[in-house]
Tab-separated table of C-alpha atoms in Angstrom:
chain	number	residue	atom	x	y	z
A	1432	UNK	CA	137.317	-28.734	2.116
A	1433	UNK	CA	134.125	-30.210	1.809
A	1434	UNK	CA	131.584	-32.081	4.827
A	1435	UNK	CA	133.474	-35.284	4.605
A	1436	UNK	CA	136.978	-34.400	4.514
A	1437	UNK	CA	136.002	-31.830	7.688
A	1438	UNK	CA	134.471	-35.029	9.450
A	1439	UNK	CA	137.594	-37.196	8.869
A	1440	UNK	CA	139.810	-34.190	9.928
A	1441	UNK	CA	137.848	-34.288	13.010
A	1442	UNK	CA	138.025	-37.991	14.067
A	1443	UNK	CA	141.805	-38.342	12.792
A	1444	UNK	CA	142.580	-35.443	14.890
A	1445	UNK	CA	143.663	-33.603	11.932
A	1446	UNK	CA	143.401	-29.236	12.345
A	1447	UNK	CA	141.724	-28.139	10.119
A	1448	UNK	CA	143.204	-25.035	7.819
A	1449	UNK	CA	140.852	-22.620	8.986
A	1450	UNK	CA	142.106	-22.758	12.592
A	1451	UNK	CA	145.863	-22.760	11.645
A	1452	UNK	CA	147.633	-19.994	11.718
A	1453	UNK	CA	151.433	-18.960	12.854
A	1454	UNK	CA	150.654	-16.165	14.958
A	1455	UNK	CA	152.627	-13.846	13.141
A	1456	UNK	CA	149.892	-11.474	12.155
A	1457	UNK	CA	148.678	-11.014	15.270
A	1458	UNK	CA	150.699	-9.887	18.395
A	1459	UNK	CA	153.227	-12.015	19.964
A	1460	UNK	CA	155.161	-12.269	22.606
A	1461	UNK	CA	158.851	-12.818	23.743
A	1462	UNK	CA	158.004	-16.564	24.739
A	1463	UNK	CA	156.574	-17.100	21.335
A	1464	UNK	CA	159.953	-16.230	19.675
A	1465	UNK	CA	161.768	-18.493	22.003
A	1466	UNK	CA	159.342	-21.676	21.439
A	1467	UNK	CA	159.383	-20.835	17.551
A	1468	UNK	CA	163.531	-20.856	17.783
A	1469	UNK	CA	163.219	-24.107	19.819
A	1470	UNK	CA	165.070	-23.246	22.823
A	1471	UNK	CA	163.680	-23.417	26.016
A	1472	UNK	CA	162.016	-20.955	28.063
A	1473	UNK	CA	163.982	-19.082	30.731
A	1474	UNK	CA	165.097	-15.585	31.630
A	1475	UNK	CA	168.164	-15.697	29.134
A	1476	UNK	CA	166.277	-16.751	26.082
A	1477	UNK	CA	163.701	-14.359	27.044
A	1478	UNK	CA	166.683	-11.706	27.034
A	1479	UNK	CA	167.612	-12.593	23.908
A	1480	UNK	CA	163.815	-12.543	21.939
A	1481	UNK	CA	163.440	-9.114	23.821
A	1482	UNK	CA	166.242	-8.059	21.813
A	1483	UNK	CA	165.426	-10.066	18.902
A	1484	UNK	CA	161.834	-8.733	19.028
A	1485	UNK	CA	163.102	-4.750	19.500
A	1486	UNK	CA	165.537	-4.898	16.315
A	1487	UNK	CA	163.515	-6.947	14.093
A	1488	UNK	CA	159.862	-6.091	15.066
A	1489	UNK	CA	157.587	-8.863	13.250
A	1490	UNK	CA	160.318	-10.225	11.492
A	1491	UNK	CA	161.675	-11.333	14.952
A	1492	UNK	CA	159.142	-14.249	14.902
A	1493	UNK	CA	158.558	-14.443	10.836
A	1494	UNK	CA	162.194	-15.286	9.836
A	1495	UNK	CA	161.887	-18.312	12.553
A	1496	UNK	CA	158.812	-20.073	10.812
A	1497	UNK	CA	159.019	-21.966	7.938
């Protein structure tokens, strides 16, 4: 990107690519996998990305992003 694309990205509201990222190489947590699987958030679908997140490590959250 170059000065005047970042200052249009800025104005249009637009993230820039340097400050996207999935959160998949970092940690994550149990409500992540839930929001990324587009449930909602409550003690059952927390139940379920526990176990999600125990059997499938950092594929738990991975396999749900495009």
């Amino acid at each position: 990107m170059n000065a005047e694309s970042d200052s249009i990205s800025q104005r249009e509201g637009v993230t820039p690519d340097a400050l996207l990222h999935s959160g998949a190489e970092g940690e994550f947590t149990a409500e992540d996998v839930v929001l990324a699987s587009g449930r909602d958030v409550n003690p059952e679908n927390l139940a379920w990305a526990e176990r999600r997140m125990a059997e499938k490590g950092k594929a738990a959250l991975d396999e749900l992003l495009p």
